Coordinates of C-alpha atoms and ligand atoms in Angstrom, one line a residue:
M1 CA 17.3 45.3 30.4
F2 CA 15.3 42.1 29.9
K3 CA 12.3 43.3 27.8
I4 CA 8.7 42.1 28.2
V5 CA 7.4 40.9 24.8
N6 CA 4.1 39.6 26.0
R7 CA 1.9 40.2 29.0
E8 CA -1.4 38.7 30.1
E9 CA -3.5 39.0 33.2
M10 CA -5.4 36.0 34.6
A11 CA -7.5 35.1 37.6
E12 CA -9.2 38.5 37.8
G13 CA -5.9 40.4 37.5
T14 CA -4.4 38.7 40.6
V15 CA -2.0 36.6 38.4
V16 CA 0.2 38.0 35.7
L17 CA 2.1 36.3 32.9
N18 CA 5.2 38.0 31.4
E19 CA 7.1 36.6 28.4
I20 CA 10.6 38.1 28.7
E21 CA 13.5 38.3 26.3
A22 CA 16.3 36.2 27.9
P23 CA 18.0 34.2 25.1
L24 CA 20.9 32.7 27.2
I25 CA 18.6 31.6 30.0
S26 CA 16.0 30.1 27.6
R27 CA 18.6 28.0 25.9
K28 CA 19.9 26.5 29.1
A29 CA 16.7 26.2 31.2
K30 CA 15.2 22.8 32.2
P31 CA 11.8 22.0 33.8
G32 CA 11.7 22.7 37.5
Q33 CA 14.3 25.6 37.4
F34 CA 13.7 29.2 38.4
V35 CA 15.1 32.7 37.9
I36 CA 15.6 35.6 40.2
L37 CA 14.4 39.0 39.0
K38 CA 15.0 42.6 40.0
V39 CA 12.6 45.3 38.8
N40 CA 15.2 48.1 39.1
E41 CA 18.5 49.0 40.8
T42 CA 17.0 49.0 44.3
G43 CA 14.4 46.2 43.7
E44 CA 14.2 43.1 45.9
R45 CA 15.5 39.8 44.4
I46 CA 12.3 37.8 43.7
P47 CA 12.5 34.1 42.7
L48 CA 10.0 32.8 40.2
T49 CA 9.8 29.5 38.4
M50 CA 9.9 29.5 34.6
A51 CA 6.5 28.3 33.5
D52 CA 7.7 28.0 29.9
T53 CA 10.7 28.7 27.6
D54 CA 11.1 29.3 23.9
P55 CA 14.7 28.8 22.9
E56 CA 14.0 29.7 19.3
K57 CA 12.5 33.1 20.2
G58 CA 14.9 33.5 23.1
T59 CA 12.2 34.0 25.7
I60 CA 11.2 32.7 29.1
T61 CA 7.7 33.0 30.7
I62 CA 7.0 33.7 34.3
I63 CA 3.5 33.6 35.9
Y64 CA 3.2 35.2 39.3
M65 CA 0.6 36.1 41.9
V66 CA 0.5 39.7 43.1
V67 CA 1.0 39.3 46.8
G68 CA 3.2 42.2 47.9
K69 CA 5.2 45.2 47.0
S70 CA 7.6 43.6 44.5
T71 CA 5.0 41.6 42.6
A72 CA 2.9 44.8 42.5
L73 CA 5.8 46.6 40.9
F74 CA 6.2 43.7 38.4
K75 CA 2.5 44.0 37.5
A76 CA 2.9 47.7 36.6
L77 CA 5.5 46.8 33.9
K78 CA 4.1 47.1 30.3
V79 CA 5.1 45.3 27.1
G80 CA 8.3 47.0 25.8
E81 CA 9.4 47.8 29.4
G82 CA 11.4 45.2 31.3
Y83 CA 13.3 43.9 34.3
Q84 CA 16.7 45.3 35.2
D85 CA 18.1 41.9 36.1
V86 CA 17.1 38.3 35.5
I87 CA 19.5 35.6 36.8
G88 CA 19.3 32.0 36.0
P89 CA 18.6 29.2 35.3
L90 CA 18.8 28.4 39.1
G91 CA 18.0 25.3 41.1
T92 CA 18.3 21.6 40.3
P93 CA 16.1 20.5 37.3
T94 CA 13.3 18.0 37.8
H95 CA 14.4 14.3 37.8
L96 CA 12.7 12.9 34.8
E97 CA 12.2 9.2 34.5
K98 CA 9.6 6.8 33.0
V99 CA 7.9 5.2 36.0
G100 CA 4.4 4.5 34.7
K101 CA 1.3 6.2 36.2
V102 CA 2.0 9.7 37.6
V103 CA -0.4 12.1 39.2
C104 CA 0.5 15.8 39.1
V105 CA -1.4 18.0 41.6
G106 CA -1.4 21.8 41.4
G107 CA -3.1 24.5 43.5
G108 CA -3.2 28.3 42.9
T109 CA -0.1 29.6 41.0
G110 CA 1.6 26.2 41.8
V111 CA -0.2 25.2 38.5
A112 CA 2.2 27.5 36.6
V113 CA 5.2 25.8 38.3
L114 CA 3.7 22.4 37.6
H115 CA 3.1 23.0 33.9
P116 CA 6.6 22.4 32.4
I117 CA 7.1 19.5 34.8
T118 CA 3.9 17.8 33.7
R119 CA 4.7 18.2 30.1
A120 CA 8.2 16.8 30.6
L121 CA 6.9 13.8 32.6
K122 CA 4.5 13.0 29.7
G123 CA 7.3 13.6 27.2
V124 CA 9.5 10.8 28.8
G125 CA 6.6 8.3 28.4
N126 CA 4.6 8.4 31.6
E127 CA 0.8 8.2 31.9
V128 CA 0.1 11.6 33.5
I129 CA -3.1 12.4 35.3
C130 CA -3.4 16.0 36.4
I131 CA -5.5 17.5 39.2
I132 CA -5.7 21.3 39.4
G133 CA -7.6 23.4 41.9
A134 CA -8.6 26.9 42.8
R135 CA -10.9 28.6 45.3
T136 CA -13.4 29.5 42.5
R137 CA -13.6 29.1 38.7
D138 CA -12.4 32.6 37.9
L139 CA -9.2 32.0 39.8
L140 CA -8.3 28.9 37.9
I141 CA -5.3 29.2 35.6
L142 CA -3.8 27.3 32.6
E143 CA -6.6 24.8 32.2
D144 CA -6.1 24.4 28.4
Q145 CA -2.3 24.2 28.8
M146 CA -2.6 21.5 31.5
K147 CA -5.1 19.6 29.4
A148 CA -2.5 19.5 26.6
A149 CA 0.4 18.6 28.9
S150 CA -1.4 15.6 30.5
H151 CA -3.5 12.5 29.4
D152 CA -6.3 13.3 31.8
L153 CA -7.2 16.5 33.5
R154 CA -9.4 16.8 36.6
V155 CA -10.4 20.2 37.9
C156 CA -11.6 21.1 41.4
T157 CA -13.0 24.3 42.9
D158 CA -13.5 24.9 46.7
D159 CA -16.9 26.5 46.1
G160 CA -18.1 24.0 43.4
S161 CA -18.4 26.7 40.7
Y162 CA -16.6 24.4 38.2
G163 CA -15.5 20.7 38.1
H164 CA -15.3 18.7 41.4
H165 CA -16.8 20.6 44.4
G166 CA -14.0 20.2 46.9
F167 CA -10.3 19.9 47.3
V168 CA -7.6 18.3 45.1
T169 CA -7.0 15.8 47.8
D170 CA -10.5 14.3 47.4
V171 CA -9.8 13.5 43.7
L172 CA -6.3 12.3 44.5
K173 CA -7.7 9.9 47.1
E174 CA -10.0 8.3 44.4
I175 CA -7.1 7.9 42.0
L176 CA -4.9 6.4 44.7
E177 CA -7.7 4.0 45.7
E178 CA -7.7 2.7 42.0
G179 CA -4.1 1.7 42.5
G180 CA -1.0 1.6 40.2
V181 CA 0.2 5.2 40.9
K182 CA 4.0 5.3 41.0
L183 CA 4.7 9.0 41.6
V184 CA 2.8 12.0 42.8
V185 CA 4.1 15.5 42.1
A186 CA 2.4 18.2 44.3
I187 CA 3.0 22.0 43.9
G188 CA 1.0 24.7 45.5
P189 CA 0.3 26.3 48.9
V190 CA 2.4 24.7 51.7
P191 CA -0.7 23.3 53.5
M192 CA -1.8 21.6 50.2
M193 CA 1.6 20.0 49.7
K194 CA 1.6 18.9 53.4
F195 CA -1.8 17.2 53.1
V196 CA -1.0 15.6 49.8
S197 CA 2.2 14.1 51.3
K198 CA 0.3 12.9 54.4
M199 CA -2.2 11.1 52.2
T200 CA 0.4 9.5 49.8
R201 CA 2.5 8.3 52.7
D202 CA -0.5 6.1 53.7
Y203 CA -0.6 4.6 50.2
N204 CA 3.2 4.3 50.1
V205 CA 3.5 6.4 46.9
K206 CA 6.7 8.4 46.3
T207 CA 5.9 12.1 46.3
M208 CA 7.8 15.1 45.0
V209 CA 7.0 18.7 46.1
S210 CA 8.5 22.0 45.1
L211 CA 9.3 24.3 48.0
N212 CA 9.2 28.1 48.0
P213 CA 11.1 29.4 51.1
I214 CA 12.3 33.0 51.1
M215 CA 15.4 33.2 48.9
I216 CA 18.0 35.9 48.6
D217 CA 21.1 35.0 46.5
G218 CA 19.7 31.8 45.0
T219 CA 23.1 30.2 44.8
G220 CA 23.7 28.5 48.1
M221 CA 25.6 31.3 49.9
C222 CA 23.2 33.1 52.3
G223 CA 21.4 30.2 53.9
G224 CA 18.1 32.2 53.8
C225 CA 16.3 29.3 52.0
R226 CA 17.1 26.6 54.5
V227 CA 14.5 23.9 55.0
S228 CA 14.6 20.7 57.0
V229 CA 14.2 17.5 54.9
G230 CA 14.6 14.1 56.6
G231 CA 16.1 15.9 59.7
K232 CA 18.9 17.4 57.6
T233 CA 19.3 21.1 56.7
K234 CA 19.0 21.7 52.9
F235 CA 19.3 24.8 50.8
A236 CA 16.2 24.9 48.6
C237 CA 17.9 27.1 46.0
V238 CA 20.7 24.6 45.2
D239 CA 19.6 21.2 46.7
G240 CA 16.0 21.8 45.5
P241 CA 13.5 23.4 45.1
E242 CA 12.1 19.8 44.6
F243 CA 12.3 17.4 47.6
D244 CA 10.8 14.1 48.8
G245 CA 7.4 15.3 50.1
H246 CA 7.4 12.7 52.9
Q247 CA 10.6 14.1 54.5
V248 CA 9.8 17.8 54.6
D249 CA 9.2 19.7 57.8
Y250 CA 6.2 21.8 56.5
D251 CA 5.5 23.5 59.9
E252 CA 9.0 24.9 60.0
L253 CA 8.7 26.1 56.4
M254 CA 5.3 27.8 57.1
A255 CA 6.8 29.5 60.2
R256 CA 9.9 30.7 58.2
L257 CA 7.7 32.1 55.4
Q258 CA 5.9 34.3 57.9
A259 CA 9.1 35.6 59.5
Y260 CA 8.9 39.1 57.8
A261 CA 5.1 39.3 57.5
E262 CA 4.8 42.5 59.5
E263 CA 7.6 44.3 57.5
E264 CA 6.1 42.9 54.2
K265 CA 2.6 44.3 55.0
E266 CA 4.1 47.7 56.0
S267 CA 6.0 47.9 52.8
Y268 CA 3.0 46.9 50.6
D269 CA 0.7 49.3 52.4
E270 CA 3.2 52.1 51.9
H271 CA 3.5 51.2 48.2
C272 CA -0.3 51.1 47.8
A273 CA -0.7 54.5 49.5
L274 CA 1.9 56.1 47.2
T275 CA 0.5 54.6 44.0
Q276 CA -3.2 55.4 44.7
Ligands
FAD1 C1 12.0 28.8 43.9 C2 10.7 29.7 44.0 C3 9.9 29.7 42.9 C4 8.7 30.5 43.0 N1 7.9 30.6 41.9 C5 6.8 31.3 41.9 C6 6.0 31.4 40.8 O1 6.2 30.8 39.7 N2 4.8 32.1 40.9 C7 4.5 32.8 42.0 O2 3.5 33.5 42.1 N3 5.3 32.8 43.1 C8 6.4 32.0 43.1 N4 7.3 32.0 44.2 C9 6.9 32.9 45.4 C10 7.4 34.4 45.1 O3 8.8 34.5 45.1 C11 6.8 35.3 46.2 O4 5.4 35.4 46.1 C12 7.4 36.8 46.0 O5 8.7 36.8 46.4 C13 6.6 37.8 46.9 O6 7.2 39.0 46.9 P1 6.4 40.4 47.2 O7 7.4 41.4 47.5 O8 5.4 40.7 46.1 O9 5.6 40.0 48.5 P2 6.0 40.2 50.0 O10 4.9 41.0 50.6 O11 7.4 40.6 50.2 O12 5.8 38.7 50.6 C14 4.6 37.9 50.5 C15 5.0 36.5 50.8 O13 5.9 36.0 49.7 C16 7.0 35.3 50.2 N5 8.3 35.9 49.9 C17 8.6 37.2 50.1 N6 9.9 37.5 49.6 C18 10.3 36.3 49.1 C19 11.6 35.9 48.5 N7 12.6 36.7 48.4 N8 11.7 34.6 48.2 C20 10.6 33.7 48.3 N9 9.5 34.1 48.8 C21 9.3 35.3 49.3 C22 6.8 35.2 51.7 O14 6.1 34.0 52.0 C23 5.9 36.4 52.0 O15 5.1 36.2 53.2 C24 8.4 31.3 44.2 C25 9.3 31.2 45.3 C26 10.4 30.4 45.2 C27 11.4 30.3 46.4
FES2 S1 18.8 31.6 48.7 FE1 20.7 31.9 49.7 S2 21.4 29.9 50.2 FE2 19.5 29.6 49.1

């Protein structure tokens, strides 16, 4: 068993942090990589990015939004309980290079995925501006951590309850207008990554996104995670999850993410009825 040693709830309980004992994974993991977890013998294989690692303590941290049956089962786990299986580190680590001025854009739980990448980009000597957004102030996560991981943090809320009233793309546009941006990293809901990439293409700024297609084995064998990038088929679990944002077919990705929506809803409703 992979024991949970710390647990926190954020964003009104819709997002949960678990710090898990996984010494071998924590020693090998690099920014941008993910793990696949199973709650029990019959559990689904769920991919989640490592939001942090502590090789000295031998732990990894995951932060997930509760969206369906498996993440609801994860949420029910208490400190001292744990996951039956945690496999990783998986995926290609983030390419880290000193390029100059970098803008990191995160939305929703994408902020958790963005956190170790932002810290690492600052660590190799880049000037990092971070823009994070949420629908409303109470749903914002990791504000203090993102402030520490970057040189300048800008916050946006859709309803104007905190920070800039509007979308992350409004603030990104202002920064792009100032000039000098060498790289944009965007991680969040697929429409957000699509619109950021559309905008940065107009400014000719290289853009990296992290994709979240449905994954099963996570090792390049099943083909479940295939995405189209630059007209070629790629497996996000081994070729990614990070790709050139200007080359991704976002509409296909969105359609594929919805492929099992009916079955997922049925399974979640059944789970909710049993646990009420
Ligand atoms: C590489 C990668 C890293 C991710 N990192 C994070 C993270 O750090 N935090 C976070 O909140 N979420 C992350 N996700 C998304 C997370 O895996 C899904 O939210 C989760 O699988 C939903 O499972 P469920 O049973 O609770 O929901 P379901 O009701 O089964 O599904 C809800 C939605 O989640 C997606 N989904 C379902 N099953 C899978 C699967 N096996 N693989 C991928 N997506 C699936 C589909 O879009 C689906 O419509 C990541 C996904 C990938 C591929
Ligand atoms: S998840 Fe099976 S090939 Fe990527």
